[in-house]
Structures are given as C-alpha cells and as structure tokens.
CSV table of C-alpha atoms in Angstrom, one decimal:
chain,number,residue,atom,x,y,z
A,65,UNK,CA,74.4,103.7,118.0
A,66,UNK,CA,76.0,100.9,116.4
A,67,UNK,CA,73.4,97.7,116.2
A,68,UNK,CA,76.4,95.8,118.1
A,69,UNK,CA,76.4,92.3,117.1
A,70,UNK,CA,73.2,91.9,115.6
A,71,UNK,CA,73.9,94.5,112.9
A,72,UNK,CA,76.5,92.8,109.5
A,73,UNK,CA,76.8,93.7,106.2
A,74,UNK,CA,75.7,92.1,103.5
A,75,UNK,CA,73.5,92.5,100.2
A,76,UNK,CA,70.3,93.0,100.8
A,77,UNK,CA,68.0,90.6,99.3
A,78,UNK,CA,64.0,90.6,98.3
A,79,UNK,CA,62.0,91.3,101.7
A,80,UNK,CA,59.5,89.0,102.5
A,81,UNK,CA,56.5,90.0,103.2
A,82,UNK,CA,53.6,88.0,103.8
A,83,UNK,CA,50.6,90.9,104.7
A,84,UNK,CA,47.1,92.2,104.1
A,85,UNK,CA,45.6,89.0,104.0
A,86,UNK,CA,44.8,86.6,107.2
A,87,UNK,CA,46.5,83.4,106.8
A,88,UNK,CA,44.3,80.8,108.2
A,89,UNK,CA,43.1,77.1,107.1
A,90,UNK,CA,40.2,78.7,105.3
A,91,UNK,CA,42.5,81.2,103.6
A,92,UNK,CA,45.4,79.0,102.6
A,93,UNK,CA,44.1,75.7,101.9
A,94,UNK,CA,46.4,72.8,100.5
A,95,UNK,CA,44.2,73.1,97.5
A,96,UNK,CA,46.6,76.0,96.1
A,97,UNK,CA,49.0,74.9,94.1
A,98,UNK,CA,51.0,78.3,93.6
A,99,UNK,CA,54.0,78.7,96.0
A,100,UNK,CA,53.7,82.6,96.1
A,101,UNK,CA,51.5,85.6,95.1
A,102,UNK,CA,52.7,89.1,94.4
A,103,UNK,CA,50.6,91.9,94.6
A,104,UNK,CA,51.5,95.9,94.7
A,105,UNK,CA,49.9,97.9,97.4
A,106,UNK,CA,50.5,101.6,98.0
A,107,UNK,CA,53.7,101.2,95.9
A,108,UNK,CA,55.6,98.5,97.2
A,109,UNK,CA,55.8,94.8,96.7
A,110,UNK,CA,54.2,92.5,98.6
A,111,UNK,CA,55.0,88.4,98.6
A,112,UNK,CA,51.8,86.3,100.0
A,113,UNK,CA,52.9,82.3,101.0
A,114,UNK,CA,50.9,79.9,100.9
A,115,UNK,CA,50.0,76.7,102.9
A,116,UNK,CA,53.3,74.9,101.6
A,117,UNK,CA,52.9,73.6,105.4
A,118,UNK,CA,49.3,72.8,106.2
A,119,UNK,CA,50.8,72.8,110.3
A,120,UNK,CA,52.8,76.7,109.9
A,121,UNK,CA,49.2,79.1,109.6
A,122,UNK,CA,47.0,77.1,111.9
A,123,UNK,CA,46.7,79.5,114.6
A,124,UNK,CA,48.9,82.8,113.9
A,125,UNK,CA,46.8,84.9,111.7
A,126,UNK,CA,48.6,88.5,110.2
A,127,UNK,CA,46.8,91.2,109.2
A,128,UNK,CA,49.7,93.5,107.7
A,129,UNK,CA,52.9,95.0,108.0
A,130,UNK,CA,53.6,98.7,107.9
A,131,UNK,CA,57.1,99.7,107.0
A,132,UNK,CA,58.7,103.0,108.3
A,133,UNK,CA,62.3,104.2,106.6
A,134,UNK,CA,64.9,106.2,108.2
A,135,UNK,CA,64.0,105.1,111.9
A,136,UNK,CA,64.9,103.1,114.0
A,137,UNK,CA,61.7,101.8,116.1
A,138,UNK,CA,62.7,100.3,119.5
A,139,UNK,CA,59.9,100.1,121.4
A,140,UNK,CA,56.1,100.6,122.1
A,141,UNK,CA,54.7,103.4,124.1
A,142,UNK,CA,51.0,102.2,123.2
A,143,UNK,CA,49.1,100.5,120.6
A,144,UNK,CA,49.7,103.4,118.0
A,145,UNK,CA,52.7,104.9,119.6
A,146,UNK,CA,56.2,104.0,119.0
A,147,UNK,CA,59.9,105.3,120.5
A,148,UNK,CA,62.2,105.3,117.6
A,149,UNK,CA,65.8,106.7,116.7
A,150,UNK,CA,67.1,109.1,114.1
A,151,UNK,CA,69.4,111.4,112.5
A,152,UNK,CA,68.5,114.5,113.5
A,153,UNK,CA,69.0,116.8,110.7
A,154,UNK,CA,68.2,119.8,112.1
A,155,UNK,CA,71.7,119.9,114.1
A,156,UNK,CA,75.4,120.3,112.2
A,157,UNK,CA,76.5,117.2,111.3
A,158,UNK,CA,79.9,115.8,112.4
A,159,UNK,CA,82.5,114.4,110.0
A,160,UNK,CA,83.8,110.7,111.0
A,161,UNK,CA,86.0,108.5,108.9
A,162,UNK,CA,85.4,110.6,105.9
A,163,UNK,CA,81.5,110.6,106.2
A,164,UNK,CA,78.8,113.0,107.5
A,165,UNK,CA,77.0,111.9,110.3
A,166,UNK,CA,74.3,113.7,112.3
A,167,UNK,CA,73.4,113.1,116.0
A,168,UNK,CA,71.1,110.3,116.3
A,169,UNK,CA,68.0,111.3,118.7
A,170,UNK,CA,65.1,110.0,120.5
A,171,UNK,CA,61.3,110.9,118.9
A,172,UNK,CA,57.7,109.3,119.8
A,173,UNK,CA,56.2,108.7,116.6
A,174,UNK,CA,52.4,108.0,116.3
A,175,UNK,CA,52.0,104.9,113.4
A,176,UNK,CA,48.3,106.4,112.8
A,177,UNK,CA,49.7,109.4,111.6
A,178,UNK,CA,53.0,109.2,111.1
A,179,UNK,CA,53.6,112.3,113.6
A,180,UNK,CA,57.0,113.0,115.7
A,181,UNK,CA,57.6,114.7,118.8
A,182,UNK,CA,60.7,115.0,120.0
A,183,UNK,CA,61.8,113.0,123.6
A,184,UNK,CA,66.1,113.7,123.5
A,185,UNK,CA,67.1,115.9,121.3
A,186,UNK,CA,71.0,117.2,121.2
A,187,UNK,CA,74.4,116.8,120.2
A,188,UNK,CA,75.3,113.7,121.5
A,189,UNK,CA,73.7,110.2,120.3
A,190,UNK,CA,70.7,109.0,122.3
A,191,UNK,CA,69.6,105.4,122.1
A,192,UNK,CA,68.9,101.9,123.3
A,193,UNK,CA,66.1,103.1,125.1
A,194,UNK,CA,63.3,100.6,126.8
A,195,UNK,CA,59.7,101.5,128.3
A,196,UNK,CA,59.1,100.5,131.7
A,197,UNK,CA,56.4,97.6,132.3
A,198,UNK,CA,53.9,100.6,132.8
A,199,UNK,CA,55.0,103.1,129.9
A,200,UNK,CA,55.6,105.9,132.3
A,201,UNK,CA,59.3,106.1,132.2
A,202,UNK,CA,62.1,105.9,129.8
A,203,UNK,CA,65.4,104.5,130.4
A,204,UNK,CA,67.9,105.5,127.6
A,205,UNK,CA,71.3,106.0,127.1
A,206,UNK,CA,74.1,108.9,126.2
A,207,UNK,CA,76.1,106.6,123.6
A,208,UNK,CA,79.9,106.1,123.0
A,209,UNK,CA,80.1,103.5,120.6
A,210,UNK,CA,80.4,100.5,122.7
A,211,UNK,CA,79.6,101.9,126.0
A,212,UNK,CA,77.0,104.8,127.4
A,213,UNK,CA,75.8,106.4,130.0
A,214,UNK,CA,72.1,105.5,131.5
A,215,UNK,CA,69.6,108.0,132.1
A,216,UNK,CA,65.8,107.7,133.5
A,217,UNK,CA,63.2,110.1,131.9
A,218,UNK,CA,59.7,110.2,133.3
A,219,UNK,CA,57.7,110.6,130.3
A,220,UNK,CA,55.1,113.1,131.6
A,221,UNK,CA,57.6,115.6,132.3
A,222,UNK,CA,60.2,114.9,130.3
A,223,UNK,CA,62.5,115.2,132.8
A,224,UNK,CA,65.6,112.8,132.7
A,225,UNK,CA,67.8,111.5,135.9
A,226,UNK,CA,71.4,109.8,135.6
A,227,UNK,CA,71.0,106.4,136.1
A,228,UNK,CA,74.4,105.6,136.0
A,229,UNK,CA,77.5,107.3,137.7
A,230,UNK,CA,80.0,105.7,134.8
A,231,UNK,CA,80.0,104.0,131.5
A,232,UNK,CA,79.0,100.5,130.7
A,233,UNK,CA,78.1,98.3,127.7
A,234,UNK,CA,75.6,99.8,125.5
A,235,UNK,CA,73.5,96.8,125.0
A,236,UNK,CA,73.1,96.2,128.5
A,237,UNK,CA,70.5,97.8,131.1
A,238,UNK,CA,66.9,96.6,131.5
A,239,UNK,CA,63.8,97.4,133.7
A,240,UNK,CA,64.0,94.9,136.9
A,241,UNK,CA,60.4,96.5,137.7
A,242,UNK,CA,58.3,99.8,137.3
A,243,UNK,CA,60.7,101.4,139.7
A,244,UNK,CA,63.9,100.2,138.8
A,245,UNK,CA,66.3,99.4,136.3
A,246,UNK,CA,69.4,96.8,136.5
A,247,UNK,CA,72.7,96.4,134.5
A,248,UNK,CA,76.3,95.4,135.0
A,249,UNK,CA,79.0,97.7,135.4
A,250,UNK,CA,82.5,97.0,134.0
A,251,UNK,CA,84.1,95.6,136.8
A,252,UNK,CA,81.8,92.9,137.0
A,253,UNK,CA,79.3,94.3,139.6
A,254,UNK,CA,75.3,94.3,138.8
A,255,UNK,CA,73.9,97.8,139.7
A,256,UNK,CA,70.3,98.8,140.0
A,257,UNK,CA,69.3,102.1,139.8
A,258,UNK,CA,65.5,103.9,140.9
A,259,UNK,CA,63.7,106.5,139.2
A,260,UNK,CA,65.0,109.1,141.2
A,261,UNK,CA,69.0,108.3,140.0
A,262,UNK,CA,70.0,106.6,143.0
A,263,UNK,CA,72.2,103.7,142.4
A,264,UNK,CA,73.3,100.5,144.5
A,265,UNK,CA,75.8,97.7,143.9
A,266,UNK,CA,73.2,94.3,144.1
A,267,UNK,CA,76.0,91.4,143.2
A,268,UNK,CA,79.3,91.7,143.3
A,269,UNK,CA,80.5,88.4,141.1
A,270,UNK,CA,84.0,88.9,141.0
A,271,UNK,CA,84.5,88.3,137.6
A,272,UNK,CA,85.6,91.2,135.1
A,273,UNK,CA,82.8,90.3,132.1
A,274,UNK,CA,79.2,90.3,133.3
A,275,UNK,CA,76.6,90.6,130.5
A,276,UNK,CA,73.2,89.4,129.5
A,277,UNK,CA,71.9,90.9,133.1
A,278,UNK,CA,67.9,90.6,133.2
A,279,UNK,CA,65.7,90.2,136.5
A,280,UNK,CA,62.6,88.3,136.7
A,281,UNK,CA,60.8,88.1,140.5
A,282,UNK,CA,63.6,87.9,143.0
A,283,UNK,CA,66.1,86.1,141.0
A,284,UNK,CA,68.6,88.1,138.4
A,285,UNK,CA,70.2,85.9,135.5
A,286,UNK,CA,73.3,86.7,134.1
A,287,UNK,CA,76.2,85.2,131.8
A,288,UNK,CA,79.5,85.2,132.7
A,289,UNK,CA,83.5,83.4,131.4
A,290,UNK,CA,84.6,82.0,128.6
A,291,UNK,CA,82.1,79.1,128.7
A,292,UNK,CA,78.9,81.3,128.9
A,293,UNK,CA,77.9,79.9,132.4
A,294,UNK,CA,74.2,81.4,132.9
A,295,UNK,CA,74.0,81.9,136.7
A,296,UNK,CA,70.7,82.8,138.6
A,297,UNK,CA,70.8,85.4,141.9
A,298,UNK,CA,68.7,84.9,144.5
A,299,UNK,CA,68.3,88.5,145.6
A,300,UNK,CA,66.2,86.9,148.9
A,301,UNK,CA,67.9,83.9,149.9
A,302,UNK,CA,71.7,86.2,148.5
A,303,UNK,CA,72.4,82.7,147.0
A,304,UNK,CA,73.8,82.1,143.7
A,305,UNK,CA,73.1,79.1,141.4
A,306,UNK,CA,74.7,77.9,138.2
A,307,UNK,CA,72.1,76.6,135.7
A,308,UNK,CA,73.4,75.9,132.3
A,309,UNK,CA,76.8,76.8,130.3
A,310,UNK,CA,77.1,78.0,126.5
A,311,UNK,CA,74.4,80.3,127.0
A,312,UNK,CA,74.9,83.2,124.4
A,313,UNK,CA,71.6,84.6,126.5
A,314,UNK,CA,68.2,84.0,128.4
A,315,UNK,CA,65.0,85.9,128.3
A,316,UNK,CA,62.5,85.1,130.8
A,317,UNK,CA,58.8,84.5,129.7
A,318,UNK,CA,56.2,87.3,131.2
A,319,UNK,CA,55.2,85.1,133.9
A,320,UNK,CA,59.2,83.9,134.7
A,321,UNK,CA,57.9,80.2,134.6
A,322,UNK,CA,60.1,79.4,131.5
A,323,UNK,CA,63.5,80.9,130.0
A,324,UNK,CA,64.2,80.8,126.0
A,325,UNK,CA,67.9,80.1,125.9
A,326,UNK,CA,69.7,80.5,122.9
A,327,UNK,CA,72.6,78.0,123.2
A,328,UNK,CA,75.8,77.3,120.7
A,329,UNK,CA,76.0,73.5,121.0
A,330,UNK,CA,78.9,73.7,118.3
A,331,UNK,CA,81.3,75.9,115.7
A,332,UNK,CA,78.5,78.0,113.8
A,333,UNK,CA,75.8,76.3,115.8
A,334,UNK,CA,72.8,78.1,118.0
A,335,UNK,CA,69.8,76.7,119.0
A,336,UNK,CA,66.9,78.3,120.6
A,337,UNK,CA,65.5,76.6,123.5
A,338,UNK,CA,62.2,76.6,125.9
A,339,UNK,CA,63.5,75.6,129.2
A,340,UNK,CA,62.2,76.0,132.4
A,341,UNK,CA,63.4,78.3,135.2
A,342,UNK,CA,65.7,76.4,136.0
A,343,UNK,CA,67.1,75.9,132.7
A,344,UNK,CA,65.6,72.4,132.0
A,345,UNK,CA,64.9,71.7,128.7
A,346,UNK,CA,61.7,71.4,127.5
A,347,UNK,CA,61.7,71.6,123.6
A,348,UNK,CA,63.9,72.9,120.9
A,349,UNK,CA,62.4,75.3,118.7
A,350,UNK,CA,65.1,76.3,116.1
A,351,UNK,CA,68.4,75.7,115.1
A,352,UNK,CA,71.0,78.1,112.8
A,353,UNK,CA,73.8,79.6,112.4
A,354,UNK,CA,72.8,82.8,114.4
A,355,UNK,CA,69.4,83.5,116.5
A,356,UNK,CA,68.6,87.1,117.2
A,357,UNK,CA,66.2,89.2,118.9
A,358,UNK,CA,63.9,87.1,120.8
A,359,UNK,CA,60.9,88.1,122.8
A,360,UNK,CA,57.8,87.3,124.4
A,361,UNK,CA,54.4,88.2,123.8
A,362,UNK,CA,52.8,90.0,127.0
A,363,UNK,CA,50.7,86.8,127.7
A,364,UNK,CA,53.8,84.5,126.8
A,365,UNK,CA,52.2,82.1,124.3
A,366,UNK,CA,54.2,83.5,121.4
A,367,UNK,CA,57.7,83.7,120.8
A,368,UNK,CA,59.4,86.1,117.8
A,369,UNK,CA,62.9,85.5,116.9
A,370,UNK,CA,65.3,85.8,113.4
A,371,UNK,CA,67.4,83.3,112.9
A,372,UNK,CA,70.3,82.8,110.0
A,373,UNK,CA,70.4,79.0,108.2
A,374,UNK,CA,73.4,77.6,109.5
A,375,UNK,CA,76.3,77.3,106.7
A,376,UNK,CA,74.6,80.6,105.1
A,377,UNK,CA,77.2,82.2,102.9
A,378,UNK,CA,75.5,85.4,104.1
A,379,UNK,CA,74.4,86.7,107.7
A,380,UNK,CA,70.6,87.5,106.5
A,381,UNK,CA,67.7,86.3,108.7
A,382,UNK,CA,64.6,85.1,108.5
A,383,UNK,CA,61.7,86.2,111.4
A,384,UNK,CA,59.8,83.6,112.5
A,385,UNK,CA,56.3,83.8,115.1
A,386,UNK,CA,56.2,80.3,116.9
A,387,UNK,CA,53.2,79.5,119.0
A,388,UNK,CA,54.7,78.1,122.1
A,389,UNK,CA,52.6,75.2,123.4
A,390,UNK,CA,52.0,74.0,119.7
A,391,UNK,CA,55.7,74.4,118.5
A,392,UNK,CA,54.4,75.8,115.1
A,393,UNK,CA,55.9,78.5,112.9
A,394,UNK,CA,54.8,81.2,111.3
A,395,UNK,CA,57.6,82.9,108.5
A,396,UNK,CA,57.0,86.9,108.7
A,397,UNK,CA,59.6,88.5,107.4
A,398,UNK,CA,62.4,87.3,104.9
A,399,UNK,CA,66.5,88.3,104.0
A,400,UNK,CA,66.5,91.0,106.9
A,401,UNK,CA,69.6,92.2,109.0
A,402,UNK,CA,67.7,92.7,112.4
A,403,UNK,CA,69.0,95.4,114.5
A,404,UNK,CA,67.1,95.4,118.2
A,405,UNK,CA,65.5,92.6,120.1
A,406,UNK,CA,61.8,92.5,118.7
A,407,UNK,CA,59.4,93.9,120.8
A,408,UNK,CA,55.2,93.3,121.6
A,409,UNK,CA,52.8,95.8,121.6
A,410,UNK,CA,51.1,96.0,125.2
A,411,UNK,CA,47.5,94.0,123.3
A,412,UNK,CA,50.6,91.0,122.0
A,413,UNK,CA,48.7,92.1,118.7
A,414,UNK,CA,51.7,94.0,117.1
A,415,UNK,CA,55.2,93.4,116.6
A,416,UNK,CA,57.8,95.5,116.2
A,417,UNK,CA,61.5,94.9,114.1
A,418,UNK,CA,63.9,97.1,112.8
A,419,UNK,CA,66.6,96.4,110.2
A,420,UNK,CA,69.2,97.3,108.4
A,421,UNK,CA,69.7,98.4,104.4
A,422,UNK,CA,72.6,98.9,102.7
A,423,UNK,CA,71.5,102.0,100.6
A,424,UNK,CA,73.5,104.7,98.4
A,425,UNK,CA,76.7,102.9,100.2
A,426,UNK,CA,75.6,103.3,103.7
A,427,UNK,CA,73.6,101.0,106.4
A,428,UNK,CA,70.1,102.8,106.9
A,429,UNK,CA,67.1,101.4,109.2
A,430,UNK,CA,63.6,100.4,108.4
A,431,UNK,CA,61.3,99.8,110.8
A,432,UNK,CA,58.4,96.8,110.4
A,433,UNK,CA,55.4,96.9,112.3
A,434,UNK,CA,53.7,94.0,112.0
A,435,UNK,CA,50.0,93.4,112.7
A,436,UNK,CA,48.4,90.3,114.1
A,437,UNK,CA,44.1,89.9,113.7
C-alpha cells in the first residue's frame, strides 16, 4: 500500500531521537549549556536535547524509543503487541515497473520479543488495518493502489467477513463503534458495515467526493467540495450541519467534546487547531507547511502530530507531543517522512509512528515506538 499523501520523497536526514533518559525539570535544567548530547546505545545513535525551552519538558517525560525496520506498524493490539505490514518473502515476487515487489501482508508482532505470527497472509496486498475500540476485531483492507476492498476479521478466530460489496478509497474506513465500521463509498454515499458483513447506506450527500468520514456518538463528520466544507450528521435528529470550510480533516478527541482541525488558511499554509464540537476555535497549536498524522491519547490530554516548517525546501517532518490544556511541546522525533496517522497504546503510555527511508534506491519503513514514563 502506497502511504497516499503522507508518504514524499526526499533525502533522508539525521533522525532525532531524544530517548533513554526522562526529560524533566530536574533532568534538563537551564543550567546546561550544551544544545545536544550523543550517545551510542545498542549500535545506533542517539541525540538527547536539552532544556533550550525551560516551558517544552515540563510535564511530558520519555522513557525511550525502540525502532523496528522493514515494517510497517499501524496499530496496537496491547501494550506489547503491535499489527504491522510487510513484504512477505516467502511468496514469488511480482515484477512492476521494472522492480521486484513481494505481496505486502498483515503480522502481530510482540515488541517484547520481536515475535511474528501471521494475521493475512496471500497474494494480494493487505493493509490499512485499524483495531476496534476493544481489540477484538480487525478491519483491513484487500488493496489496489488507491482503492480496496474492506474486510472484518475477528481476531480470535481469524476469520475475516467482507465489509464492503465494492471498492473505495484506501485511506478511508474507521470503527464508528465496537460493532461497526463506517466509510464513504465512491458515489458519495457513507456506508456502515457490522461484524457480521452486512452493509447499509447511512447518508446519502449527493455529492461525488466524500472523504475524511469519522463518527463520534451520534453525529458523523465528513469533508466534502472544492472548499473542504466539514459537515456534521446527526444520525438521530437525520439533520445535517455545516461547521467550518478549508478543513483538510477532523479528528474527534476520545470523549468527542473537542475536534483537532487541521485547516489551510493560505498557499502552503496548515494550521492545527483545538476547536470544539462544533468547530469553534479554542487555540492554535501549530502552524506549517504540512500537518500529518494526528491523534489522541486514550484519555485526550495529549495530542501527537508531524508537521513540515512552512517554506521547507524539503517535505521532512518533525513529531511533536503537545499537552493539551497547557499548549506545551514536546519535540520526539526529527527529519522523518511519516507514513500512517500516529497511534496510542491502550495505557496513552506508548506511541506508535512509522516512516519512510529511502534506502539502496527504494522507500523502506521503520517503525518508532516510543515510550512515555
């Protein structure tokens, strides 16, 4: 699966790591005068900040960050339990604009042991896949490029149900609630689909290009036209309500009080917002060229995103923590290409971001899991 528009090329530069120690006042006083420390650990290097902003480690503290190659991790299972995608070798590889490439797959892998076991295995590429809110089922799609097929798999079994009687975007589809999952066709209608495979049309909008479909309590959000209207359905009251325009997307908060928007406001210009449910703004929390991958933490007092400095000559990101009520930043990660929205473990103690490298001449993932004390 192709990481779809948060996936571009580029050099990749020094990753930034900033692990193994806690950053707290105690630990990174303005006393210390050295902008950065490098140490080696288990082979790699590893970049330590410190305090340049007395306000940035006052509450998050890290612990680490682990770093997996050649997967693509997507989502938590548990605390030491990942889903991730991958080549899978052991099948004949297909040859595509001149290159070999094998059928990416669908594996749990155990970060305590580094241990696989296979979920989708096959000839066909299986990916975008997302836990539901209690880690029984799997929802996960049969890809083709842009588009894919959805399919529910109830994890104790292993047994997988269509979830989708024809193609639609691949980055679309997510879990409206332990039962159900909800996407847009591509004809502009929003379908939800059960874990037994059976499918019903919920909003029929009319309009061809429906994207950026997420539910939160009885109301689905969704983008739609050439000025990114975000529109909120009423799935009780069957009344639509147009909250905000230039919405490249929203993603409820846990509790669906607040939205973080991200918003262009001009050419080259996104800005991530807290809002309220009603798309009211409430503070801005970053500006760039390009914000990517933002998520909640399960209690929603964090928020992770990447953003790209705006008039960057390149398309790198930096990852940033922010504690919501305070408004301060964390840095995490440095120069990545971030492929997936980032994802919580179920404590909010872990995050999880995977990224792109260009590597013998060819894009290849690594996966950061990054621990919080």
């Amino acid at each position: 699966m192709k990481p779809e528009h948060k996936r571009r090329h580029g050099n990749m530069r020094r990753i930034l790591i900033c692990g193994t120690v806690l950053l707290s006042i105690a630990g990174c006083s303005t006393e210390n005068t050295e902008t950065r420390q490098v140490v080696e650990k288990a082979g790699q290097t590893i970049t330590v900040l410190d305090n340049r902003s007395e306000s940035v480690y006052t509450q998050l503290k890290l612990a680490g960050i682990d770093k997996i190659e050649g997967v693509r991790g997507t989502e938590f299972v548990s605390e030491d339990m990942i889903v991730v995608n991958k080549e899978n070798r052991s099948l004949a590889p297909q040859v595509i604009e001149g290159q070999e490439r094998y059928p990416r797959n669908l594996y749990l892998h155990t970060l305590s042991t580094g241990g696989e076991t296979p979920l989708q295995e096959g000839e066909q590429n299986y990916g975008a896949p997302l836990m539901s809110p209690d880690k029984t089922h799997l929802f996960y799609k049969e890809l083709y490029d842009a588009t894919g097929l959805g399919y529910i798999m109830e994890l104790s079994t292993g047994n997988s149900v269509k979830a989708s009687g024809a193609e639609f975007r691949s980055e679309e589809g997510r879990w409206s609630d332990n039962g159900h999952v909800i996407y847009p066709d591509m004809e502009g209608n929003i379908i939800s689909a059960d874990l037994n495979g059976k499918q019903e049309t919920v909003l029929a909008t009319g309009i061809p290009y429906v994207h950026e479909v997420v539910q939160t309590g009885s109301r689905i959000l969704y983008v739609t036209g050439e000025d990114s209207q975000l529109s909120a359905y009423d799935t009780g009251t069957k009344q639509t309500k147009a909250l905000k325009k230039n919405v490249m997307w929203a993603v409820p908060s846990p509790d669906g009080s607040r939205l973080a928007i991200v918003e262009r406001t001009g050419p080259g210009v996104m800005v991530l917002k807290l809002c309220d449910s009603e798309g009211n703004e409430q503070s801005v929390l970053a500006t760039g060229q390009q914000i990517f991958g933002t998520g909640w933490s399960p209690d929603g007092s964090k928020l992770a995103y990447a953003t790209s400095a705006a008039g960057a000559a390149d398309d790198q990101e930096d990852l940033f923590i922010t504690e919501v009520e305070t408004g301060e930043q964390t840095p995490v990660l440095n120069d990545i290409h971030l492929s997936d929205q980032l994802r919580w473990s179920p404590s909010g103690k872990k995050l999880l971001a995977s990224a792109t490298v260009l590597k013998d001449n060819a894009y290849q993932f690594i996966t950061y899991v990054i621990s919080l004390s």
